[in-house]
Coordinates of C-alpha atoms in Angstrom, one line a residue:
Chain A
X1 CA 125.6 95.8 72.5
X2 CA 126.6 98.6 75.1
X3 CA 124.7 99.5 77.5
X4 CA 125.3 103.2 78.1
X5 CA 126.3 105.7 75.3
X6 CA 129.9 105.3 73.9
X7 CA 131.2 108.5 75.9
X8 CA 130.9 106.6 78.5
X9 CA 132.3 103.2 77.6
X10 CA 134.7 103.4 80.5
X11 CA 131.5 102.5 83.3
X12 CA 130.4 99.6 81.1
X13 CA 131.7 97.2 83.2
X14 CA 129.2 99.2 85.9
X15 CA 126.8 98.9 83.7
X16 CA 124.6 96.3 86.3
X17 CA 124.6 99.6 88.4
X18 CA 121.8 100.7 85.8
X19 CA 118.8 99.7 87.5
X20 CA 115.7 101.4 86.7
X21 CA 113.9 101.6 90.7
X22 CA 114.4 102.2 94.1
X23 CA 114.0 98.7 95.1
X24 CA 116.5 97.2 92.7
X25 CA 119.0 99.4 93.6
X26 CA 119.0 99.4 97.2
X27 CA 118.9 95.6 96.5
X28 CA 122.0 95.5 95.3
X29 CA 123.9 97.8 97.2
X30 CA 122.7 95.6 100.3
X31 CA 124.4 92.3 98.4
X32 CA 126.9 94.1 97.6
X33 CA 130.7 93.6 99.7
X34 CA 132.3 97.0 100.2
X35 CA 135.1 96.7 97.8
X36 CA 132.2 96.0 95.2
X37 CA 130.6 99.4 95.9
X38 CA 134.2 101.2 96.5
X39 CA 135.1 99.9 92.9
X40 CA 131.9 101.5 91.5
X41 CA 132.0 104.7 93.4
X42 CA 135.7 105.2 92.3
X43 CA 135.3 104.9 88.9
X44 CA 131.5 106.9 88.7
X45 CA 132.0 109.7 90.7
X46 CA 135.1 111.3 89.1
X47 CA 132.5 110.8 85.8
X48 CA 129.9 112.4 88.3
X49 CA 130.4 115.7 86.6
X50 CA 130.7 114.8 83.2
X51 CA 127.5 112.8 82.7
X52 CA 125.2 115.6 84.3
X53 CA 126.6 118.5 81.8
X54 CA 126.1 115.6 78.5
X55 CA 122.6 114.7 80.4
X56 CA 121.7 118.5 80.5
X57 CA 121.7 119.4 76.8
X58 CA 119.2 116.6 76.5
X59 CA 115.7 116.7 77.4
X60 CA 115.4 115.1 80.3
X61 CA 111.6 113.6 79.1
X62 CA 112.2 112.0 76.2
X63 CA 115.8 110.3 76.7
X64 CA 117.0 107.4 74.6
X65 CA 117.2 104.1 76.3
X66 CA 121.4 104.5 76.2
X67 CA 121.3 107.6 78.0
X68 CA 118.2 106.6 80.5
X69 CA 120.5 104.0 81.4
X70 CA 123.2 106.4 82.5
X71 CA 120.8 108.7 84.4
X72 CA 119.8 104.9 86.7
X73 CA 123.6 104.6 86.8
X74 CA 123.9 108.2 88.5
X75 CA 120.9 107.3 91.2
X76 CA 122.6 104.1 91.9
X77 CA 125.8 106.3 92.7
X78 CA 124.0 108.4 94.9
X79 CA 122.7 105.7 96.6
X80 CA 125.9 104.0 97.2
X81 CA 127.6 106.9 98.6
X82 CA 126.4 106.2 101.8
X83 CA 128.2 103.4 102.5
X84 CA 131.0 104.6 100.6
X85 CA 131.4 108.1 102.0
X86 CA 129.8 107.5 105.6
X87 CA 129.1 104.1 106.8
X88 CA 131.9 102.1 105.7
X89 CA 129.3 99.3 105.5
X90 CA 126.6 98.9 103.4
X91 CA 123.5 99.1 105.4
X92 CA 122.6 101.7 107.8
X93 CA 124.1 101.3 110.9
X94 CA 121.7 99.9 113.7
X95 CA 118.9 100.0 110.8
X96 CA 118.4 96.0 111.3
X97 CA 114.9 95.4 111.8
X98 CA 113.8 98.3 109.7
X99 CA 112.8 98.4 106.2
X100 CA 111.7 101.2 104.3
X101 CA 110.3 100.3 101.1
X102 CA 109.5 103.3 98.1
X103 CA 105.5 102.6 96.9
X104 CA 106.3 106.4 94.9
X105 CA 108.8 107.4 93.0
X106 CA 109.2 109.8 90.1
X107 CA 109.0 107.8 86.3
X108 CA 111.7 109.7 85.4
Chain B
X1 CA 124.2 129.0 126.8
X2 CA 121.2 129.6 124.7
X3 CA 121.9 130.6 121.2
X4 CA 118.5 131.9 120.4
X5 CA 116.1 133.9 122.1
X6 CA 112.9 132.4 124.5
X7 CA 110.0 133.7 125.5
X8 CA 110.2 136.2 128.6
X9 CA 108.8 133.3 130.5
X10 CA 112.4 132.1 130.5
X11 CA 111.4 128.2 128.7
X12 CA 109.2 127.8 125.4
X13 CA 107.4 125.3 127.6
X14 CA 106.8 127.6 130.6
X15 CA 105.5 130.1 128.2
X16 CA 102.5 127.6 128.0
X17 CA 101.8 126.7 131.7
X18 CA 98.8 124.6 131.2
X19 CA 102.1 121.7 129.7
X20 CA 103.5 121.3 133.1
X21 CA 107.3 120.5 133.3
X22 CA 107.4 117.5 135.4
X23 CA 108.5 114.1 134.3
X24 CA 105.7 112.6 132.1
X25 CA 104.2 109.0 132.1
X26 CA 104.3 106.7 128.6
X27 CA 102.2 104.4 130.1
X28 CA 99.9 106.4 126.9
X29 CA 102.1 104.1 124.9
X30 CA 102.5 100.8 126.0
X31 CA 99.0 100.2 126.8
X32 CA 96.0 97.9 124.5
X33 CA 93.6 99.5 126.5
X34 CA 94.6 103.3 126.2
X35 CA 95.0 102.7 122.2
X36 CA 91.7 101.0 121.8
X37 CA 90.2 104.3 123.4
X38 CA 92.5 106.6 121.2
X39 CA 91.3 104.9 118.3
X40 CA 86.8 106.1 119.6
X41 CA 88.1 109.5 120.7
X42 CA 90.9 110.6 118.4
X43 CA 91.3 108.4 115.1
X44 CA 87.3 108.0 114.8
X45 CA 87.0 112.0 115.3
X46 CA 89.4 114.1 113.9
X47 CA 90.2 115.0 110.3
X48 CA 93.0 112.6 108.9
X49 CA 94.8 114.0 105.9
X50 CA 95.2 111.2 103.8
X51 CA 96.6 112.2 100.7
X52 CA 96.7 115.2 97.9
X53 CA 94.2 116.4 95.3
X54 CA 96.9 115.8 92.5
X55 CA 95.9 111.9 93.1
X56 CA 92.9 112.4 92.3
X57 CA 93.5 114.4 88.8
X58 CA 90.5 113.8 86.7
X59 CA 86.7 112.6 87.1
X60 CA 87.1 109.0 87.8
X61 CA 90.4 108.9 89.7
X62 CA 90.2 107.2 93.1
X63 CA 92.4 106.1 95.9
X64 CA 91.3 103.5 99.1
X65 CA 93.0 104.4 102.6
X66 CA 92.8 101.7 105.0
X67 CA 92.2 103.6 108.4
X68 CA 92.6 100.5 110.6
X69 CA 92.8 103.2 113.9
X70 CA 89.7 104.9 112.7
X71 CA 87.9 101.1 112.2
X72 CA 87.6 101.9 108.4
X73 CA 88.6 101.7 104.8
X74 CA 87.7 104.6 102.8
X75 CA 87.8 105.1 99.0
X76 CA 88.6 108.8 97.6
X77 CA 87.2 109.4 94.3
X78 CA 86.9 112.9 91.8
X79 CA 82.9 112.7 90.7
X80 CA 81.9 113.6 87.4
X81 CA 81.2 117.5 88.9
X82 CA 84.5 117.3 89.7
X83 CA 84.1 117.2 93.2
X84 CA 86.5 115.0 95.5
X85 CA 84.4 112.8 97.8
X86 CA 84.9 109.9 100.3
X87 CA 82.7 106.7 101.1
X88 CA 83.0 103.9 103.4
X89 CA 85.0 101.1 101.1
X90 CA 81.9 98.9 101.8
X91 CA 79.0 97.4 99.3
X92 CA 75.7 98.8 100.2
X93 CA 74.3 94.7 99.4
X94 CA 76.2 92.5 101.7
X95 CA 79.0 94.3 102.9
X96 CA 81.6 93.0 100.6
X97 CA 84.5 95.7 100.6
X98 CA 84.2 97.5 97.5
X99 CA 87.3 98.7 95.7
X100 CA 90.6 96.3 96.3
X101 CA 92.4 94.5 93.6
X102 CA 93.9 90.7 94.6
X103 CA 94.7 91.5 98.5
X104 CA 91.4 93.0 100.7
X105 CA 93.9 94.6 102.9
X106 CA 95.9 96.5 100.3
X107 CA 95.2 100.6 99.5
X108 CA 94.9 100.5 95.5
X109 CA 94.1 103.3 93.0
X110 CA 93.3 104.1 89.8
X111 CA 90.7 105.3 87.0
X112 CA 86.8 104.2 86.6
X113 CA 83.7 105.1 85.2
X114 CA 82.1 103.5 88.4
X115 CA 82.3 101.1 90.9
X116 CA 81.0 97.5 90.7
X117 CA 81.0 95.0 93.9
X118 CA 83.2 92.2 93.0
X119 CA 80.7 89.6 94.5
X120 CA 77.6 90.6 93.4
X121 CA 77.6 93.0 90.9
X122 CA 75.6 95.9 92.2
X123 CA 77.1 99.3 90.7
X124 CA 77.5 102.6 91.8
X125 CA 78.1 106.1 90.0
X126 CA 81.4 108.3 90.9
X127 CA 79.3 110.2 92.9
X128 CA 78.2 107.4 95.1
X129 CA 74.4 106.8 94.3
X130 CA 73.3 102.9 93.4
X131 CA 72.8 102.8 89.8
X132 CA 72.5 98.9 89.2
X133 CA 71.3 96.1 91.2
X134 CA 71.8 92.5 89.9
X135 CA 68.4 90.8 89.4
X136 CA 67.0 93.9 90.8
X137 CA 63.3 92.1 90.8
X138 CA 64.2 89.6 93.5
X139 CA 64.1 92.0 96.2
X140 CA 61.5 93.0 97.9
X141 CA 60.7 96.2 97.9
X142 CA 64.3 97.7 96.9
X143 CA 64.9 101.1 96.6
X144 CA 68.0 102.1 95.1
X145 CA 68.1 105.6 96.0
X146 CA 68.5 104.3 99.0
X147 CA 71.4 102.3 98.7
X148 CA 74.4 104.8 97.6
X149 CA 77.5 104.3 99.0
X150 CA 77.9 105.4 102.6
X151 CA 79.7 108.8 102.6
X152 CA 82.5 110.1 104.8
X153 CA 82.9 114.0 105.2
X154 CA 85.7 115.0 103.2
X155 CA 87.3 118.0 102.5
X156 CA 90.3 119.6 100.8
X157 CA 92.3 122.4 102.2
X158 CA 95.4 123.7 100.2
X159 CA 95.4 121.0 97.8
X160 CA 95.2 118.0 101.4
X161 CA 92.2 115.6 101.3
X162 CA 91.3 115.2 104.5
X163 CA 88.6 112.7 105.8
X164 CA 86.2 112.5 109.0
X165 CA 84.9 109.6 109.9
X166 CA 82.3 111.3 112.5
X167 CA 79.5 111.8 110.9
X168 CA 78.6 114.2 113.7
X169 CA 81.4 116.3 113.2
X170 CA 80.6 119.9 112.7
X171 CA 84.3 121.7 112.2
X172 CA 86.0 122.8 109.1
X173 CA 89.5 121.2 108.6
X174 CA 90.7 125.0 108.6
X175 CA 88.5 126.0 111.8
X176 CA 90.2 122.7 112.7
X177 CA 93.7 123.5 111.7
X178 CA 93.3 127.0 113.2
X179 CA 95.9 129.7 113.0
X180 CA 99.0 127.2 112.2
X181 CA 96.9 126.1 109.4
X182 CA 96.2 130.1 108.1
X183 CA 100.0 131.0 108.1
X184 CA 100.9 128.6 105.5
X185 CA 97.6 129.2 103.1
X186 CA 99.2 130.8 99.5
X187 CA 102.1 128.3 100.0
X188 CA 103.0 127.0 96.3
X189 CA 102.1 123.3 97.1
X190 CA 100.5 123.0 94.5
X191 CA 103.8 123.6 92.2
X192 CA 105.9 120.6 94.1
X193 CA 104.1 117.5 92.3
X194 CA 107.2 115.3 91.7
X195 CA 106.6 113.1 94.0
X196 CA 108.7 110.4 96.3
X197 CA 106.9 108.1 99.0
X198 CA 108.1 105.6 101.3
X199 CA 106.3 103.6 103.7
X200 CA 108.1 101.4 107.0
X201 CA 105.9 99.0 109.4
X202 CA 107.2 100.3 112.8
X203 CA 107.4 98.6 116.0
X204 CA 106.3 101.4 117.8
X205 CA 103.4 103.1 119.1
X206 CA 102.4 105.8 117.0
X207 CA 103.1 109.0 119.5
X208 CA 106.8 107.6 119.7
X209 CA 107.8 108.3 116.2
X210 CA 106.2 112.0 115.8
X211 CA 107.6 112.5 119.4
X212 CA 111.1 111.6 117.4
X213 CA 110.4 114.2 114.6
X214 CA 108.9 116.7 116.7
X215 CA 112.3 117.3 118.4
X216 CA 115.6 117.3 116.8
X217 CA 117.6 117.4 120.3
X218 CA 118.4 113.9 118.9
X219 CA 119.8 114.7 115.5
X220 CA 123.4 116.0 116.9
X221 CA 123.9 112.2 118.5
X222 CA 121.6 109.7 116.3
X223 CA 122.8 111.1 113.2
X224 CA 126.2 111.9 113.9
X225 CA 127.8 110.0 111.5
X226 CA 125.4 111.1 108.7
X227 CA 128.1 114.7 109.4
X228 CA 132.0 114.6 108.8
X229 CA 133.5 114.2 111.5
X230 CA 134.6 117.7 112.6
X231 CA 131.1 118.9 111.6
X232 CA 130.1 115.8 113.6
X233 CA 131.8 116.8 116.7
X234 CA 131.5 120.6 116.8
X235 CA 127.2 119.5 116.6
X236 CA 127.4 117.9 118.9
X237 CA 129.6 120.4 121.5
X238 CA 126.6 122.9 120.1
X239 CA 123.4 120.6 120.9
X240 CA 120.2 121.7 119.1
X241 CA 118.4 124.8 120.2
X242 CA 115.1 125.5 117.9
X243 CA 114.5 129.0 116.4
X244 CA 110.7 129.3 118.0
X245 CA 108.4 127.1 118.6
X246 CA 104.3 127.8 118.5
X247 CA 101.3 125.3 119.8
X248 CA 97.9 126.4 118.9
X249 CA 95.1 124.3 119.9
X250 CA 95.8 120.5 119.4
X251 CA 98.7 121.3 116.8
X252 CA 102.1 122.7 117.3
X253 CA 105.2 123.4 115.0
X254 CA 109.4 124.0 115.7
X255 CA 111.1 126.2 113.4
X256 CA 114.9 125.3 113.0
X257 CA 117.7 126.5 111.6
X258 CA 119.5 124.8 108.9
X259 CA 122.7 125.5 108.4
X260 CA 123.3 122.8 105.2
X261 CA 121.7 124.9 102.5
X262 CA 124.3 125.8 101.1
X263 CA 126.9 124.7 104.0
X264 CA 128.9 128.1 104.9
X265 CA 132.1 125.7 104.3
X266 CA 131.9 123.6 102.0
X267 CA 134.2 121.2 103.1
X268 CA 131.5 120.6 106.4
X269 CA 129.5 117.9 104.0
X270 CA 130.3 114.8 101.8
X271 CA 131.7 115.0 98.6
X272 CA 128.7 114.1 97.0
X273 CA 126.7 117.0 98.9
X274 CA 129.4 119.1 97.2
X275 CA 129.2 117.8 93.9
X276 CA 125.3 117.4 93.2
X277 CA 124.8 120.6 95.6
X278 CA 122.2 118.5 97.5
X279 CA 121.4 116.7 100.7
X280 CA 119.2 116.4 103.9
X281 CA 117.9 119.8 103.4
X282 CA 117.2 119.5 99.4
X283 CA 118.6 120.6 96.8
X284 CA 120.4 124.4 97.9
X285 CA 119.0 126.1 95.0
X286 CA 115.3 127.6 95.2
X287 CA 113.2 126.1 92.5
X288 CA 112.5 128.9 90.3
X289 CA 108.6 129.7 90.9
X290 CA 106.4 132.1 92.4
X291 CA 104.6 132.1 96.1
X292 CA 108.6 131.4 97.8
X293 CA 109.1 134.9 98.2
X294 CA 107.6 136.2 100.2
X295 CA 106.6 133.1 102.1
X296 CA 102.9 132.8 103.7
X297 CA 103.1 134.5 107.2
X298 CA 103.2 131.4 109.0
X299 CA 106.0 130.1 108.2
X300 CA 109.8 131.5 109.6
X301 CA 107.8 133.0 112.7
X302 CA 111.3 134.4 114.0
X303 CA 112.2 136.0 111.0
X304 CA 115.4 134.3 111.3
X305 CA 118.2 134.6 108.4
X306 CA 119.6 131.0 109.6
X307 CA 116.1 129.7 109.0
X308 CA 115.9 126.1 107.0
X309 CA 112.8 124.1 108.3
X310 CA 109.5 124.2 110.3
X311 CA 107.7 120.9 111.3
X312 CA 104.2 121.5 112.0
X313 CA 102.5 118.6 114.1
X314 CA 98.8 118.7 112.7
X315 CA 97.2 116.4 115.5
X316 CA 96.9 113.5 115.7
X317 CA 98.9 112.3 112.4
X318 CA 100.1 114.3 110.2
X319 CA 103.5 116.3 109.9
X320 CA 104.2 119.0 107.7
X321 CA 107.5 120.2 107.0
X322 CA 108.2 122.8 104.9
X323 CA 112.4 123.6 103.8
X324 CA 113.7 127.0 103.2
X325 CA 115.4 125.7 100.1
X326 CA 111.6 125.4 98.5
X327 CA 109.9 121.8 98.8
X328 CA 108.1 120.0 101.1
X329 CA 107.5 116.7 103.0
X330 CA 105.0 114.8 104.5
X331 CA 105.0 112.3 107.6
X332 CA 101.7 109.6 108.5
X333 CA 101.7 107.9 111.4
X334 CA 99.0 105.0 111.3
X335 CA 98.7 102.9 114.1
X336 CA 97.9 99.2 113.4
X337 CA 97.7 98.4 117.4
X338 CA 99.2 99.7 120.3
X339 CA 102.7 98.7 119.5
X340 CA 103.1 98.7 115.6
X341 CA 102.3 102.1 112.9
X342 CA 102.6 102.1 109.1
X343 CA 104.6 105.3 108.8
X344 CA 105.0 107.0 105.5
X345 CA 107.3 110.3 104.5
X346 CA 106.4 111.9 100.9
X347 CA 108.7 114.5 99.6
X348 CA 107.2 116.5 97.2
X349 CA 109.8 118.8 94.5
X350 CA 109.3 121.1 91.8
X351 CA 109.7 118.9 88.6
X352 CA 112.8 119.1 88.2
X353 CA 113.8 120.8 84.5
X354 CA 117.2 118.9 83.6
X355 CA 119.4 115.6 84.8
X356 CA 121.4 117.6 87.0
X357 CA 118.4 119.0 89.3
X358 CA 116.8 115.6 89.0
X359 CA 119.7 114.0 90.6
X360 CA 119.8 116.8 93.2
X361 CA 116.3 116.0 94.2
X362 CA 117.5 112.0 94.2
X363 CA 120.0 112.7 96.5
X364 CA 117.7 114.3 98.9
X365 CA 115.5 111.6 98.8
X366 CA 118.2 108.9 99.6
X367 CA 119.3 110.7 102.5
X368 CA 115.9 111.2 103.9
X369 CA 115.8 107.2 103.8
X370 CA 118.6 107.3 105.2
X371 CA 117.8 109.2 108.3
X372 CA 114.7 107.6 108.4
X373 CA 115.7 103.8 108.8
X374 CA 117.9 105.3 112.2
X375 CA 114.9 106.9 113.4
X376 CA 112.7 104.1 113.0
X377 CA 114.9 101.5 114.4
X378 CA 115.4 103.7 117.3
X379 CA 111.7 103.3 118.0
X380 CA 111.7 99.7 118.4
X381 CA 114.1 99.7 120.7
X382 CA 112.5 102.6 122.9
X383 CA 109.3 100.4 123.0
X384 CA 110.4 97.5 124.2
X385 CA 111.8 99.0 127.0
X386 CA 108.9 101.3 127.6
X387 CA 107.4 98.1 127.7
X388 CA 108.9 96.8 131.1
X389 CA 107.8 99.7 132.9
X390 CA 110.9 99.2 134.6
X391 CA 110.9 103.3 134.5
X392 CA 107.6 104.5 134.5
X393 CA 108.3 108.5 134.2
X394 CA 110.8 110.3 132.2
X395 CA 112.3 114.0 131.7
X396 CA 111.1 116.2 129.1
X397 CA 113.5 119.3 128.1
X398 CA 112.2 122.9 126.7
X399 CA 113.5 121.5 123.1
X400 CA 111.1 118.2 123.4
X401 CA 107.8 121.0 124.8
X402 CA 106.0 119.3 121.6
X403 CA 106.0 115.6 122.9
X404 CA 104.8 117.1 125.8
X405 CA 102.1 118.8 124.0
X406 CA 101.2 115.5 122.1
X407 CA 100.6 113.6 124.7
X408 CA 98.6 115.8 126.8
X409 CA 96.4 116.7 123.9
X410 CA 96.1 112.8 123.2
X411 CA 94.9 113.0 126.6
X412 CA 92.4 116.1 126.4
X413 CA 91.3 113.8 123.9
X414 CA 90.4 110.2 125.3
X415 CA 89.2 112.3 128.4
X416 CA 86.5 114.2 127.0
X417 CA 85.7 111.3 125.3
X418 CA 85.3 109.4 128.5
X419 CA 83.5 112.0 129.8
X420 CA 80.9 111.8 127.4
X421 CA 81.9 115.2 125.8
X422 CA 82.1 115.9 122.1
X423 CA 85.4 116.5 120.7
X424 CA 87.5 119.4 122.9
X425 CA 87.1 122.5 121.1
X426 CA 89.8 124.0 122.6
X427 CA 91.9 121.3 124.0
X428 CA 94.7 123.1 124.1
X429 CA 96.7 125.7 126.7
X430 CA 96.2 129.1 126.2
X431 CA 99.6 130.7 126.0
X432 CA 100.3 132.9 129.1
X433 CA 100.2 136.8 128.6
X434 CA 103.5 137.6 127.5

């Protein structure tokens, strides 16, 4: 059974990246190597553009499970363009003995 | 070379004599003793904002704050009349703490009809009166009107609770406030309700992290790499100059340019910036809602056309910053002892109306994270070595005049405590005739 709608088949194999908090996702960008997040950033963000304008003609309140599972895939992208575009690693630089945890964030 | 215009006094700082600009001690900040008489003549006397009306939507609805500076635990509830009132977390019967679920220590919220002690089972109505004793008849003499909960003065202003744990205290929070507070009254805060929080345990006194958001002569250095690199370098050639800044009383505020929403090249951010349209600044497109334009009075006081932010410093704990591109954000800094704060930034959005403009607000929220764990690791490391009073005094520039007003307000503070004095009405410098 898929996990994201068919248009999007091709990020099934990123579809672990579909994590529905904060918490999870930072998770796993923090055990995950480089080339792990590389291989997910290349293949999302050229899609970048094309899952907003298909995630725009829905309502954004009352999304099927498929397509709420794409919308967690494009947070986890954003998250992971940090270390992709500017750290080169995936934890913030010289951010060792500080954690920041989210205790709000938006359902949707 | 300055880039922006100071006061005729030639220095924002010197334009407020009374702040001094020698070298200033942190001995403020490295010291059990000084915090333990912060915590009797600030924390115990001042209005603490802790949170927003919109968590406290319907009759019922509660929140606890633990205010270990301020020696309390407080519980925020909406009363039946639809009033928003606070009491001392604390059973009228044998002091049990009153509203916690599974860890004492732990803030909780939620919905109830009323309160019931855990140990005991004595009740009390949303508006904080006793309305059941358990076995009532084996007391001695009991009266229950007596016995409500014990209340804390609590007001809101703008849509902020605020709290007071004095019960002496005589001022307003916007007599409080004073004329920073005024200029941003009418400001749509109201409209920004999606909400993101995050919270960091921080090994540094409490001062030290507002003093690192009160200036951003650090951002062209610490957050270099958050720039590409040209961008990067050519910030760091600049430095940081603010637009203005203001102090008024115990509170002051920077107003900054911010030249990132939009970016006048686009090329000067990451690709993702480009794409989503997005970053440290929030999304660049102006929610689409009224009280934006024109903005309260307060707010731009240059009446710059590079403006992007201003950060108001509402003493002793509470930061404000309002961003050109339409939301807000909130910092807390509460200490836990003289070396260690909870700190906890809350960015509040218009909901956003589609996938694409939720993303946009994501992405603003990541990156403020992502600022934040530099900052806050930063201040670890700045304690320690406070810490060895190995340097005891250190050199404040005109772009850090708000740590300086900080700290000498902290000061103002504990003395007229010391002193015996109520709370310093008007603590702080008048500003020289101009």
């Amino acid at each position: 059974m898929p996990v994201l709608p068919s248009e999007f088949s091709d990020l099934e194999p990123f579809a672990d990246w579909s994590l529905a908090t904060e918490a999870e996702r930072y998770a796993k960008r923090l055990s995950s190597s480089m080339a792990e997040l590389q291989a997910f950033y290349d293949a999302a963000f050229p899609r970048l553009e094309a899952i907003l304008s298909s995630l725009d003609r829905l309502e954004l309140k009352s999304l099927s499970e498929q397509w709420t599972r794409l919308l967690w895939l494009s947070y986890s992208l954003v998250n992971v363009s940090f270390p992709v575009e500017v750290w080169r690693q995936p934890r913030v630089p010289d951010s060792g003995a500080t954690a920041m945890d989210v205790v709000v964030e938006p359902a949707v | 070379m300055a880039h922006f215009e100071k006061p005729a006094e030639g220095s924002w700082t010197e334009h407020y004599p009374e702040l001094g600009t020698g070298p200033v001690s942190y001995e403020d900040s490295i010291s059990p003793e000084y915090y333990e008489l912060e915590r009797k003549a600030i924390f115990a006397r001042t209005w603490l904002n802790v949170g927003r009306v919109a968590q406290v939507p319907r009759a019922g609805s509660y929140f606890t704050r633990e205010l270990a500076a301020a020696g309390t635990s407080v519980v925020i509830v909406r009363g039946t009349d639809g009033e928003v009132r606070a009491f001392h977390n604390i059973c009228r019967h044998r002091g049990n703490k009153l509203v916690w679920n599974d860890y004492p220590r732990e803030e909780v919220s939620g919905m109830c009809r009323q309160f019931t002690c855990k140990y005991h089972g004595w009740r009390y109505d949303l508006q904080g009166a006793c309305t059941f004793v358990q076995q009532e008849s084996e007391f001695f003499d009991l009266d229950k009107t007596q016995y409500g909960l014990a209340p804390v003065q609590c007001e809101v202003w703008e849509g902020f609770v605020w709290v007071n744990v004095d019960p002496d205290n005589t001022v307003s929070v916007a007599e409080y406030l004073g004329p920073l507070g005024a200029g941003l009254e009418g400001y749509p805060f109201d409209k920004m309700t999606q909400v993101y929080k995050y919270r960091a345990h921080v090994g540094s006194n409490w001062k030290l992290f507002i003093d690192a958001f009160a200036e951003f002569y650090h951002a062209p250095v610490l957050h270099a790499r958050q720039a590409v690199a040209d961008e990067s370098r050519k910030l760091q050639g600049v430095g940081y100059e603010a637009l203005a800044y203001q102090v008024e009383g115990p509170h002051g505020m920077v107003s900054s340019w911010g030249g990132m929403s939009p970016p006048k090249d686009i090329t000067m951010v990451k690709p993702i910036e480009q794409k989503l349209r997005s970053g440290l600044f929030g999304p660049w497109d102006r929610p689409d809602i009224e009280g934006l334009d024109p903005l309260p009075p307060g707010l731009n006081p240059a009446r710059s056309r590079a403006w992007g932010i201003d950060s108001f410093v509402f003493f002793p704990n509470f930061m404000l910053l309002v961003w050109a591109p339409g939301w807000y954000l909130t910092y807390h800094y509460w200490p836990t002892s003289f070396n260690t704060h909870i700190f906890e930034g809350t960015l509040y959005f218009v909901p956003p109306q589609n996938a694409t403009e939720r993303l946009r607000q994501e992405l603003a929220a990541v990156t403020f994270k992502e600022y934040s764990l530099q900052d806050g690791n930063t201040l670890e490391a700045t304690q320690m070595m406070l810490e060895t009073r190995a340097v005891t005094t250190f050199p404040l520039n005109d772009q850090e005049i708000l740590l300086r007003h900080l700290h000498k307000t902290a000061h103002q503070y504990v003395d007229a405590y010391q002193n015996g004095l109520s709370v310093p009405s008007t603590p702080a410098p008048v500003p020289a005739a101009s």
